[in-house]
Coordinates of C-alpha atoms and ligand atoms in Angstrom, one line a residue:
Chain Y
M21 CA 6.5 22.4 -28.9
I22 CA 6.4 18.7 -29.8
L23 CA 7.3 16.1 -27.2
A24 CA 8.5 13.0 -29.1
I25 CA 8.8 9.6 -27.5
D26 CA 10.0 6.3 -29.0
S27 CA 10.8 3.1 -27.2
S28 CA 10.8 0.7 -30.2
L29 CA 14.4 -0.2 -29.7
G30 CA 16.1 1.8 -26.9
S31 CA 14.3 4.7 -25.3
S32 CA 14.4 8.2 -26.8
V33 CA 12.7 11.4 -25.9
A34 CA 13.1 14.8 -27.6
V35 CA 11.5 18.2 -27.7
V36 CA 11.1 19.6 -31.2
D37 CA 10.0 23.0 -32.5
P38 CA 7.3 22.3 -35.0
A39 CA 7.9 25.5 -36.9
T40 CA 11.6 25.1 -37.5
G41 CA 12.1 21.4 -37.0
D42 CA 14.8 22.1 -34.5
V43 CA 15.5 19.6 -31.9
L44 CA 15.5 21.7 -28.7
G45 CA 16.2 19.0 -26.2
R46 CA 16.8 15.3 -26.0
A47 CA 17.6 12.4 -23.7
D48 CA 18.3 8.8 -24.9
S49 CA 19.0 5.4 -23.5
E50 CA 20.3 2.7 -25.8
T51 CA 19.4 -0.2 -23.5
T52 CA 16.7 -2.4 -25.0
R53 CA 15.4 -3.4 -21.6
G54 CA 14.1 -1.5 -18.7
H55 CA 12.0 1.0 -20.7
A56 CA 9.5 1.4 -17.9
E57 CA 12.2 2.2 -15.4
I58 CA 13.8 4.9 -17.5
I59 CA 11.0 6.6 -19.4
G60 CA 10.1 9.1 -16.7
D61 CA 13.6 10.2 -16.2
L62 CA 14.2 10.7 -19.9
I63 CA 11.0 12.8 -20.3
V64 CA 12.2 15.1 -17.4
R65 CA 15.7 15.4 -18.9
A66 CA 14.5 16.1 -22.4
L67 CA 12.2 18.9 -21.2
H68 CA 14.9 20.3 -19.0
D69 CA 17.4 20.1 -21.9
A70 CA 15.0 22.1 -24.0
G71 CA 14.3 24.6 -21.2
A72 CA 10.6 23.6 -21.6
D73 CA 7.8 23.3 -19.2
P74 CA 5.1 20.5 -19.7
A75 CA 2.6 23.4 -20.4
D76 CA 4.7 24.4 -23.4
I77 CA 3.9 21.1 -25.1
T78 CA 1.3 21.4 -27.9
H79 CA 1.6 18.0 -29.5
I80 CA 3.0 14.5 -28.6
A81 CA 4.7 12.4 -31.3
A82 CA 4.6 8.7 -30.6
G83 CA 6.9 6.2 -32.3
M84 CA 4.5 3.3 -33.1
G85 CA 7.2 0.7 -34.0
P86 CA 7.8 -1.8 -35.3
G87 CA 9.6 -3.0 -32.3
P88 CA 9.6 -5.8 -29.8
F89 CA 6.3 -5.4 -28.1
T90 CA 7.0 -5.2 -24.4
G91 CA 9.3 -2.2 -24.7
L92 CA 7.4 -0.6 -27.6
R93 CA 4.3 -0.2 -25.6
I94 CA 5.9 1.8 -22.8
G95 CA 6.7 4.8 -24.9
I96 CA 3.3 4.8 -26.5
A97 CA 1.6 4.5 -23.1
A98 CA 3.7 7.4 -21.8
A99 CA 2.9 9.5 -24.9
R100 CA -0.8 8.9 -24.6
A101 CA -0.8 9.6 -20.8
F102 CA 1.2 12.9 -21.3
A103 CA -1.3 13.9 -24.0
V104 CA -4.2 13.3 -21.7
G105 CA -2.5 15.3 -18.9
R106 CA -2.0 18.3 -21.2
G107 CA -5.1 17.8 -23.3
V108 CA -3.1 17.8 -26.5
P109 CA -3.2 15.5 -29.5
V110 CA -0.9 12.5 -30.2
I111 CA 0.7 12.2 -33.7
P112 CA 1.6 8.6 -34.5
V113 CA 4.8 8.1 -36.4
V114 CA 6.1 4.9 -37.9
S115 CA 9.4 4.5 -36.2
H116 CA 11.1 3.2 -39.4
D117 CA 9.9 6.3 -41.2
A118 CA 11.8 8.4 -38.8
A119 CA 15.0 6.4 -39.3
A120 CA 14.4 6.7 -43.1
L121 CA 14.1 10.5 -42.8
E122 CA 17.6 10.7 -41.5
R123 CA 19.0 8.5 -44.2
L124 CA 17.1 10.2 -47.0
E125 CA 18.1 13.7 -45.8
A126 CA 21.7 12.6 -46.1
E127 CA 21.2 11.0 -49.5
P128 CA 17.9 12.1 -51.0
E129 CA 18.4 10.3 -54.3
R130 CA 19.2 7.0 -52.9
P131 CA 16.5 4.4 -52.0
C132 CA 17.0 2.9 -48.6
L133 CA 16.0 0.1 -46.4
I134 CA 15.5 0.3 -42.7
V135 CA 16.3 -2.9 -40.9
T136 CA 15.8 -3.3 -37.1
D137 CA 16.1 -6.2 -34.7
A138 CA 12.8 -7.8 -34.1
R139 CA 14.2 -10.6 -31.8
R140 CA 13.4 -14.3 -32.4
R141 CA 15.9 -14.3 -35.3
E142 CA 13.9 -11.9 -37.3
H143 CA 14.3 -8.4 -38.6
A144 CA 11.7 -5.8 -39.2
V145 CA 12.2 -4.2 -42.6
S146 CA 10.8 -1.2 -44.5
A147 CA 11.8 0.1 -48.0
Y148 CA 11.8 3.8 -49.1
D149 CA 12.3 5.3 -52.5
G150 CA 12.6 9.0 -51.5
L151 CA 11.0 12.0 -49.8
D152 CA 7.6 13.3 -50.7
D153 CA 6.6 16.6 -49.0
G154 CA 9.8 16.0 -47.0
I155 CA 8.1 12.8 -45.7
P156 CA 9.8 9.4 -46.5
H157 CA 7.9 7.5 -49.1
R158 CA 7.6 3.9 -47.9
V159 CA 7.2 1.5 -50.8
A160 CA 7.2 -1.7 -48.7
G161 CA 7.0 -2.9 -45.1
P162 CA 7.3 -2.7 -42.3
E163 CA 7.3 -6.5 -42.2
L164 CA 9.2 -9.3 -40.6
L165 CA 11.9 -11.3 -42.4
P166 CA 14.2 -14.0 -41.1
Q167 CA 17.5 -12.5 -40.1
D168 CA 19.4 -14.5 -42.7
A169 CA 17.0 -13.5 -45.6
D170 CA 18.1 -10.7 -48.0
P171 CA 16.1 -7.7 -46.8
W172 CA 15.8 -6.4 -50.3
S173 CA 13.5 -9.4 -50.9
I174 CA 10.6 -7.4 -49.5
L175 CA 10.7 -5.6 -52.8
A176 CA 10.5 -8.9 -54.7
E177 CA 7.1 -8.0 -56.1
D178 CA 8.2 -4.7 -57.5
L179 CA 11.3 -6.4 -59.0
T180 CA 9.3 -9.0 -60.8
T181 CA 6.8 -6.4 -62.2
G182 CA 9.7 -4.4 -63.3
R183 CA 8.6 -1.3 -61.4
A184 CA 11.9 -1.0 -59.6
S185 CA 14.0 -2.3 -62.5
D186 CA 15.1 1.2 -63.5
D187 CA 16.1 2.4 -60.1
S188 CA 18.8 1.3 -57.8
A189 CA 16.5 -0.7 -55.6
G190 CA 16.1 -3.2 -58.3
S191 CA 19.6 -3.1 -59.7
V192 CA 22.5 -5.2 -58.8
R193 CA 24.3 -2.2 -57.3
R194 CA 21.9 -1.7 -54.4
P195 CA 23.1 0.0 -51.4
A196 CA 24.4 -1.9 -48.4
T197 CA 21.8 -2.5 -45.7
E198 CA 23.0 -1.6 -42.3
Q199 CA 20.9 -2.5 -39.3
T200 CA 19.5 0.5 -37.5
L201 CA 20.4 0.2 -33.8
A202 CA 18.6 3.2 -32.4
I203 CA 15.6 5.3 -33.3
S204 CA 16.0 9.0 -32.5
A205 CA 13.0 10.7 -31.0
G206 CA 14.4 13.9 -32.6
A207 CA 13.6 12.4 -36.0
I208 CA 10.2 11.2 -34.7
G209 CA 9.4 14.7 -33.6
R210 CA 10.7 16.3 -36.9
L211 CA 8.7 13.9 -39.0
A212 CA 5.6 14.5 -36.8
A213 CA 6.0 18.2 -37.6
R214 CA 6.1 17.5 -41.3
Q215 CA 3.1 15.2 -41.1
L216 CA 1.3 17.9 -39.3
A217 CA 2.2 20.6 -41.8
A218 CA 1.3 18.4 -44.7
G219 CA -1.9 17.2 -43.1
R220 CA -0.7 13.6 -43.5
I221 CA -1.1 12.1 -40.1
P222 CA -1.1 8.3 -40.4
D223 CA -4.2 6.6 -39.2
L224 CA -2.4 4.4 -36.7
V225 CA -4.0 3.4 -33.4
E226 CA -2.5 -0.1 -32.9
P227 CA 1.3 -0.3 -32.4
L228 CA 3.1 -2.0 -35.2
Y229 CA 3.7 -5.2 -33.2
L230 CA 3.9 -7.3 -36.5
R231 CA 3.3 -10.4 -34.4
A232 CA 0.3 -12.0 -32.9
P233 CA 0.4 -12.5 -29.2
D234 CA 2.0 -15.8 -28.0
A235 CA -1.1 -17.7 -27.0
K236 CA -2.4 -21.1 -27.7
V237 CA -6.0 -22.1 -27.8
P238 CA -6.0 -25.1 -25.5
G239 CA -6.7 -28.5 -26.9
A240 CA -8.7 -31.3 -25.3
V241 CA -8.4 -31.7 -21.6
K242 CA -5.5 -34.1 -20.8
R243 CA -6.1 -37.3 -18.9
V244 CA -4.6 -37.4 -15.4
S245 CA -5.2 -41.1 -14.6
T246 CA -2.6 -43.7 -15.6
Chain R
M27 CA -0.2 19.1 -1.8
N28 CA -3.4 18.7 0.2
R29 CA -2.3 16.1 2.7
A30 CA -5.5 16.1 4.7
E31 CA -7.9 15.2 1.9
P32 CA -5.7 14.4 -1.1
L33 CA -7.3 14.1 -4.6
V34 CA -5.6 11.1 -6.1
L35 CA -5.9 9.3 -9.4
G36 CA -4.8 5.6 -9.3
I37 CA -3.8 3.4 -12.2
E38 CA -4.0 -0.4 -12.0
T39 CA -2.8 -2.7 -14.8
S40 CA -1.5 -5.8 -13.0
C41 CA -3.7 -8.4 -14.7
D42 CA -6.6 -8.2 -17.1
E43 CA -8.4 -5.1 -15.8
T44 CA -7.4 -1.6 -16.7
G45 CA -8.5 0.2 -13.6
I46 CA -8.6 4.0 -13.2
G47 CA -9.9 5.3 -9.9
I48 CA -10.1 8.7 -8.3
V49 CA -10.5 9.3 -4.6
R50 CA -10.5 12.3 -2.3
G51 CA -9.1 11.1 1.0
R52 CA -11.5 8.4 2.0
T53 CA -14.2 9.3 -0.5
L54 CA -14.6 7.4 -3.7
L55 CA -15.2 9.6 -6.7
A56 CA -14.7 7.3 -9.7
N57 CA -13.9 3.7 -10.4
T58 CA -13.5 3.0 -14.1
I59 CA -12.7 -0.6 -15.1
A60 CA -12.1 -1.8 -18.6
S61 CA -11.6 -5.6 -18.7
S62 CA -10.0 -7.7 -21.4
M63 CA -11.6 -10.8 -19.9
D64 CA -13.6 -11.7 -23.1
E65 CA -10.4 -11.7 -25.1
H66 CA -8.9 -14.4 -22.9
A67 CA -12.0 -16.6 -22.9
R68 CA -10.9 -18.7 -25.9
Y69 CA -7.5 -19.4 -24.3
G70 CA -9.1 -20.6 -21.0
G71 CA -7.0 -18.2 -18.9
V72 CA -5.3 -14.7 -18.9
V73 CA -2.8 -14.4 -21.7
P74 CA -0.2 -11.8 -20.6
E75 CA 0.5 -10.4 -24.0
V76 CA -3.2 -10.0 -24.8
A77 CA -3.7 -8.3 -21.5
A78 CA -0.8 -5.9 -22.0
R79 CA -2.1 -4.9 -25.5
A80 CA -5.6 -4.3 -24.1
H81 CA -4.2 -2.1 -21.3
L82 CA -2.5 0.2 -23.9
E83 CA -5.8 0.5 -25.8
A84 CA -8.0 1.1 -22.8
L85 CA -5.8 3.5 -20.9
Q86 CA -6.5 6.9 -22.4
P87 CA -10.3 6.5 -22.7
A88 CA -10.4 5.0 -19.1
I89 CA -8.5 8.0 -17.7
E90 CA -10.8 10.4 -19.5
K91 CA -13.9 8.6 -18.3
A92 CA -12.7 8.4 -14.7
V93 CA -12.1 12.2 -14.7
A94 CA -15.5 12.9 -16.2
D95 CA -17.2 10.5 -13.7
A96 CA -15.5 12.1 -10.8
G97 CA -16.4 15.6 -11.9
V98 CA -12.9 16.9 -11.3
R99 CA -10.2 18.3 -13.6
L100 CA -6.8 16.7 -13.9
V101 CA -5.2 20.0 -12.8
D102 CA -7.1 19.7 -9.5
L103 CA -5.3 16.4 -8.6
D104 CA -2.9 16.2 -5.8
A105 CA -1.1 13.0 -6.8
I106 CA -1.0 10.1 -9.2
A107 CA -0.7 6.5 -7.9
V108 CA 0.2 3.3 -9.8
T109 CA 0.6 -0.4 -9.1
S110 CA 4.3 -1.4 -9.3
G111 CA 3.6 -5.0 -8.5
P112 CA 3.0 -7.9 -8.0
G113 CA 1.4 -8.9 -11.2
L114 CA 2.1 -9.6 -14.9
A115 CA 5.3 -7.8 -15.8
G116 CA 4.3 -6.7 -19.3
A117 CA 0.9 -5.5 -18.1
L118 CA 2.3 -3.6 -15.1
M119 CA 4.8 -1.8 -17.3
V120 CA 2.0 -0.2 -19.4
G121 CA 0.6 1.4 -16.2
V122 CA 4.0 2.4 -14.9
G123 CA 5.0 4.1 -18.2
A124 CA 1.6 5.9 -18.3
A125 CA 1.6 7.0 -14.7
K126 CA 5.1 8.5 -14.9
A127 CA 4.2 10.5 -18.0
L128 CA 0.9 11.7 -16.5
A129 CA 2.5 12.8 -13.3
I130 CA 5.2 14.7 -15.2
S131 CA 2.7 16.3 -17.5
L132 CA 0.8 17.7 -14.6
G133 CA 3.8 18.3 -12.3
L134 CA 2.4 16.0 -9.7
P135 CA 3.9 13.7 -7.1
L136 CA 3.7 9.9 -8.0
Y137 CA 3.2 7.1 -5.5
A138 CA 4.2 3.6 -6.7
V139 CA 2.4 1.0 -4.6
N140 CA 1.8 -2.6 -3.8
H141 CA -1.2 -4.2 -5.5
L142 CA -2.0 -6.6 -2.7
V143 CA -2.0 -3.9 -0.1
G144 CA -4.2 -1.9 -2.5
H145 CA -6.8 -4.7 -2.1
I146 CA -6.9 -3.9 1.6
A147 CA -7.2 -0.2 1.0
A148 CA -10.3 -0.8 -1.1
D149 CA -12.2 -1.1 2.2
I150 CA -11.3 2.5 3.1
V151 CA -13.1 4.0 0.2
T152 CA -16.2 1.7 0.5
P153 CA -19.1 4.2 0.6
D154 CA -20.8 4.5 4.0
S155 CA -18.4 2.3 5.9
E156 CA -17.0 2.7 9.3
P157 CA -13.2 3.2 9.3
L158 CA -11.3 -0.1 9.1
E159 CA -10.0 -1.2 12.5
Y160 CA -6.5 -2.6 12.9
P161 CA -5.1 -5.1 13.2
T162 CA -7.0 -7.2 10.8
I163 CA -6.4 -10.5 8.9
A164 CA -7.0 -10.2 5.2
L165 CA -7.8 -12.9 2.7
L166 CA -7.2 -11.9 -0.9
V167 CA -8.4 -14.3 -3.5
S168 CA -8.4 -13.9 -7.2
G169 CA -7.3 -15.5 -10.5
G170 CA -3.8 -14.2 -9.9
H171 CA -3.2 -14.5 -6.2
T172 CA -4.4 -16.2 -3.0
S173 CA -2.8 -14.6 0.0
L174 CA -3.4 -14.4 3.7
L175 CA -2.1 -11.3 5.4
H176 CA -1.8 -9.9 8.9
V177 CA -2.3 -6.1 8.6
R178 CA -1.3 -4.1 11.7
D179 CA -1.1 -0.8 9.9
L180 CA -2.0 -0.3 6.2
T181 CA 0.8 2.1 5.4
T182 CA 3.6 0.6 7.5
D183 CA 3.1 -2.9 8.7
V184 CA 1.7 -5.7 6.6
E185 CA 2.9 -9.3 7.1
L186 CA 2.4 -12.1 4.6
L187 CA 1.2 -15.1 6.6
G188 CA 0.8 -17.4 3.6
E189 CA 0.0 -17.7 -0.1
T190 CA -0.7 -20.3 -2.7
I191 CA 2.3 -22.5 -3.6
D192 CA 0.9 -23.4 -7.0
D193 CA -2.4 -22.3 -8.6
A194 CA -4.4 -19.3 -7.4
A195 CA -7.9 -20.1 -6.2
G196 CA -9.5 -18.4 -9.2
E197 CA -7.2 -20.4 -11.5
A198 CA -8.5 -23.6 -9.9
F199 CA -12.0 -22.6 -10.7
D200 CA -11.0 -21.9 -14.3
K201 CA -9.2 -25.2 -14.7
V202 CA -12.0 -27.3 -13.1
A203 CA -14.6 -25.5 -15.2
R204 CA -12.6 -26.6 -18.3
I205 CA -12.5 -30.2 -17.0
L206 CA -16.3 -30.0 -16.7
G207 CA -16.6 -28.6 -20.2
L208 CA -17.6 -25.2 -19.0
P209 CA -16.4 -21.9 -20.5
Y210 CA -14.0 -19.3 -19.0
P211 CA -14.1 -17.6 -16.5
G212 CA -14.8 -20.6 -14.3
G213 CA -16.0 -19.1 -11.1
P214 CA -19.5 -18.0 -12.2
Q215 CA -19.8 -21.2 -14.3
I216 CA -19.0 -23.5 -11.4
D217 CA -21.5 -21.5 -9.3
R218 CA -24.2 -22.0 -11.9
A219 CA -23.4 -25.7 -12.3
A220 CA -23.4 -26.3 -8.5
V221 CA -27.0 -25.2 -8.2
G222 CA -28.9 -28.1 -6.6
G223 CA -25.7 -30.0 -6.1
D224 CA -24.7 -31.6 -2.8
P225 CA -21.5 -30.0 -1.4
A226 CA -20.9 -33.1 0.7
A227 CA -21.4 -35.6 -2.1
I228 CA -17.7 -36.0 -2.8
R229 CA -14.9 -35.4 -0.3
F230 CA -12.3 -33.7 -2.4
P231 CA -8.9 -33.1 -0.7
R232 CA -8.2 -29.9 1.2
G233 CA -4.7 -28.9 0.1
L234 CA -2.0 -28.3 2.8
S235 CA -4.4 -29.1 5.6
R236 CA -3.0 -32.3 7.0
A237 CA -1.3 -32.2 10.4
S238 CA 2.0 -32.9 8.7
D239 CA 1.5 -29.9 6.4
L240 CA 0.6 -27.4 9.1
E241 CA 4.0 -27.0 10.5
R242 CA 5.5 -25.5 7.4
H243 CA 2.4 -24.5 5.4
R244 CA -0.1 -23.6 8.1
Y245 CA -1.3 -20.5 6.1
D246 CA -0.3 -21.6 2.6
F247 CA -2.6 -22.8 0.0
S248 CA -2.4 -25.4 -2.8
F249 CA -5.1 -26.1 -5.3
S250 CA -3.3 -28.1 -8.0
G251 CA -3.8 -31.4 -6.3
L252 CA -7.5 -30.6 -5.9
K253 CA -7.8 -30.0 -9.6
T254 CA -6.1 -33.3 -10.4
S255 CA -8.3 -35.1 -7.9
V256 CA -11.5 -33.7 -9.6
A257 CA -10.1 -34.8 -13.0
R258 CA -9.3 -38.3 -11.7
W259 CA -12.7 -38.7 -10.1
I260 CA -14.4 -37.8 -13.4
E261 CA -12.2 -40.1 -15.4
Q262 CA -12.9 -43.0 -13.1
R263 CA -16.7 -42.5 -13.4
E264 CA -16.4 -42.1 -17.2
G265 CA -14.3 -45.3 -17.4
A266 CA -16.9 -47.2 -15.5
G267 CA -19.5 -45.9 -18.0
E268 CA -21.3 -43.9 -15.2
E269 CA -22.9 -40.6 -15.7
I270 CA -21.2 -37.6 -14.2
P271 CA -23.2 -35.7 -11.6
I272 CA -22.0 -32.3 -12.7
A273 CA -23.9 -30.4 -9.9
D274 CA -22.5 -32.6 -7.2
V275 CA -18.9 -32.4 -8.6
A276 CA -19.2 -28.6 -9.0
A277 CA -20.7 -28.1 -5.5
S278 CA -18.2 -30.5 -3.8
F279 CA -15.2 -28.9 -5.6
R280 CA -16.3 -25.4 -4.6
E281 CA -16.8 -26.6 -1.1
A282 CA -13.3 -27.9 -0.9
V283 CA -11.9 -24.5 -2.1
V284 CA -14.1 -22.5 0.2
D285 CA -13.5 -24.7 3.2
V286 CA -9.7 -24.5 3.0
L287 CA -9.8 -20.7 2.4
V288 CA -12.1 -20.0 5.4
T289 CA -10.5 -22.5 7.7
K290 CA -7.1 -21.1 7.2
A291 CA -8.3 -17.5 7.5
L292 CA -10.1 -18.1 10.7
D293 CA -7.2 -20.1 12.1
A294 CA -5.0 -17.0 11.5
C295 CA -7.6 -14.9 13.3
A296 CA -7.5 -17.2 16.3
A297 CA -3.7 -17.7 16.3
R298 CA -3.0 -14.0 16.0
G299 CA -5.8 -13.0 18.4
V300 CA -7.4 -10.8 15.7
P301 CA -11.2 -10.9 15.7
R302 CA -11.4 -9.1 12.3
L303 CA -11.3 -10.6 8.7
L304 CA -11.2 -8.5 5.5
L305 CA -12.0 -10.2 2.2
G306 CA -10.7 -9.0 -1.2
G307 CA -10.1 -10.1 -4.8
G308 CA -12.4 -11.2 -7.6
V309 CA -13.2 -14.6 -6.2
I310 CA -15.1 -12.9 -3.4
A311 CA -17.8 -12.6 -6.0
N312 CA -18.4 -16.3 -5.2
R313 CA -21.5 -16.3 -3.0
R314 CA -20.8 -19.6 -1.3
L315 CA -17.4 -18.2 -0.2
R316 CA -19.1 -15.2 1.3
E317 CA -21.8 -17.3 3.0
V318 CA -19.5 -19.8 4.6
T319 CA -17.1 -17.0 5.7
L320 CA -19.9 -15.0 7.4
E321 CA -21.4 -18.1 9.0
R322 CA -18.2 -19.6 10.4
A323 CA -16.8 -16.2 11.4
A324 CA -19.9 -15.3 13.3
A325 CA -19.6 -18.6 15.2
R326 CA -16.1 -17.6 16.2
G327 CA -16.8 -14.0 17.1
V328 CA -14.9 -12.7 14.1
T329 CA -16.2 -9.6 12.3
V330 CA -16.0 -9.8 8.5
R331 CA -15.7 -6.9 6.1
I332 CA -16.4 -7.4 2.4
P333 CA -16.1 -4.3 0.1
P334 CA -18.6 -4.2 -2.8
L335 CA -17.6 -6.4 -5.7
S336 CA -16.6 -3.4 -7.9
L337 CA -13.9 -2.7 -5.2
C338 CA -13.0 -6.3 -4.7
T339 CA -11.9 -7.1 -8.3
D340 CA -8.8 -5.3 -9.4
N341 CA -9.4 -1.6 -9.7
G342 CA -7.7 1.8 -9.7
A343 CA -9.7 3.2 -6.8
M344 CA -7.9 0.9 -4.3
I345 CA -4.5 2.0 -5.6
A346 CA -5.6 5.7 -5.3
A347 CA -6.9 4.9 -1.8
L348 CA -3.7 3.4 -0.6
A349 CA -1.7 6.4 -2.0
A350 CA -4.1 8.8 -0.2
Q351 CA -3.4 7.0 3.1
L352 CA 0.4 7.2 2.4
I353 CA 0.0 10.9 1.7
Q354 CA -2.1 11.5 4.8
S355 CA 0.5 9.7 6.9
G356 CA 3.2 12.1 5.6
R357 CA 5.0 9.8 3.2
E358 CA 7.2 11.2 0.5
P359 CA 6.3 10.4 -3.2
S360 CA 8.2 7.8 -5.2
T361 CA 11.1 8.8 -7.4
L362 CA 10.8 8.2 -11.1
A363 CA 13.3 5.3 -10.9
F364 CA 11.1 2.3 -10.4
G365 CA 9.8 -0.3 -12.7
A366 CA 7.3 -3.2 -12.7
D367 CA 8.1 -5.8 -10.1
S368 CA 6.1 -8.9 -10.8
T369 CA 7.0 -10.5 -7.5
L370 CA 6.9 -7.4 -5.3
P371 CA 6.7 -8.6 -1.6
V372 CA 3.7 -7.5 0.4
T373 CA 6.0 -5.8 2.9
E374 CA 6.9 -3.2 0.3
I375 CA 3.8 -1.1 0.5
Q376 CA 5.3 1.7 -1.4
V377 CA 8.3 1.5 -3.7
A378 CA 11.1 4.0 -4.4
E379 CA 10.1 6.4 -1.7
R380 CA 12.1 9.6 -2.1
E381 CA 14.5 10.6 0.7
P382 CA 12.9 13.5 2.6
V383 CA 14.5 16.8 1.6
A384 CA 16.4 18.2 4.6
T385 CA 15.0 21.6 5.6
Ligands
ZN409 ZN1 -5.7 -8.4 -7.4

């Protein structure tokens, strides 16, 4: 069984059967703070919900973001520590890809954008044009855009080269872009199972912070005398 | 759970060291430390976000290395321990998240403990040492904290006598090093610059040491005024076109820090009638601090304990050691409902202890 953890927005934990893709157990919290407080409880509840024992876990799926960095790290830290404890591998999953999986399963023919809150008046945005091996095919992103910018602008390059001119991504009648408010660990786990089956595990070690740390190299020493 | 000689893995991520330690009762088995110090050098001080990112990267390899070093298997562990605070919130959270998941994955009890009290517990797992006697006064000095404690019992009774009201002592070293044009971290740089300098050349102020300060701040520290005073002294000399005697400035500054630390610590020993002083924290690496402490303590009949440097700087072994003591004294594990507490008071030795189950 796959234990999937994502804390890129709220906190979400799920247990997924890799053979069937069934979500066997889940526990979620939508609060975007207090990830460290709640993560242990969610793991216990998701395992319990699935009737699973830690020893049943064969893989860990970790949502790698994008997401505001303080919270994002908690789920990844938990995923890696659980993996060490059981001696099982971690499968990294781009959190936006998991959200796109849910959208594209509902409407496979329709390109979609995943837009999430990145704080500081910015959105994290990714664009997808469909499923490939059942895995969302990301054509742009994830990247940060000002909240007031048109998220479709991340496809600007494709639009100008005409690549997207014949599909709805480039047309005037593009789908509405709704902000994704929660990433489901169930989708993270299902996508991890497909990545595993297709042998397409992303080479992703660093979380998708998308921002450099807030740190300033100090300038000259200031005078203290007046 | 083996309560007599518990095998505990401790996780420490409160500042810039990712520390994983493994102890069996009072015996140190592994002390793995991955530091992000080099990444902070260009910023002249610890950058919390840089530290937190580095913890996440270092965690998994550090746990694996500690387990290999200790020659144990994770399934043999009796408990997991983790620092809940005080420290940098974002950095602490990485350890808290990891510790919870590790404990659940192995079905082990989890002990969430206080970082400062952990520094005292470092003494317990110091190889070939006699058991620590209580009560003791403890002086904990690092880049993140400067605290004076009265420890009556490690697991139940630790009192904060005083702490810094502005910069930590280690921070003062970093800032004065910068004023002198020396790189980060400042401690070893100041030490090097002070070679051959006269510690009595310049009388820099001793913070919170005037008679008028002693009433309210007898055991508190302040290093911000000292830093300003060094800067002003240098500016005045430079303004007059004089050369700066770097060695004298470094030696005199260091003497002011050391003097105030040792004076207050020994004052606490005398006032509390405790003839024992324990040192901890990374600044203990400063040889002058150790020398002056030993010299003046001996003159006052105070016994000094200094764990080896690898146990003085932030590390996971001290966190495991504290948890081992809590387990031996019959304490229940923590629940999973705790977080990082960047200002956790020293009186909270363990957080979120589970209510004992009625039998
Ligand atoms: Zn410390």
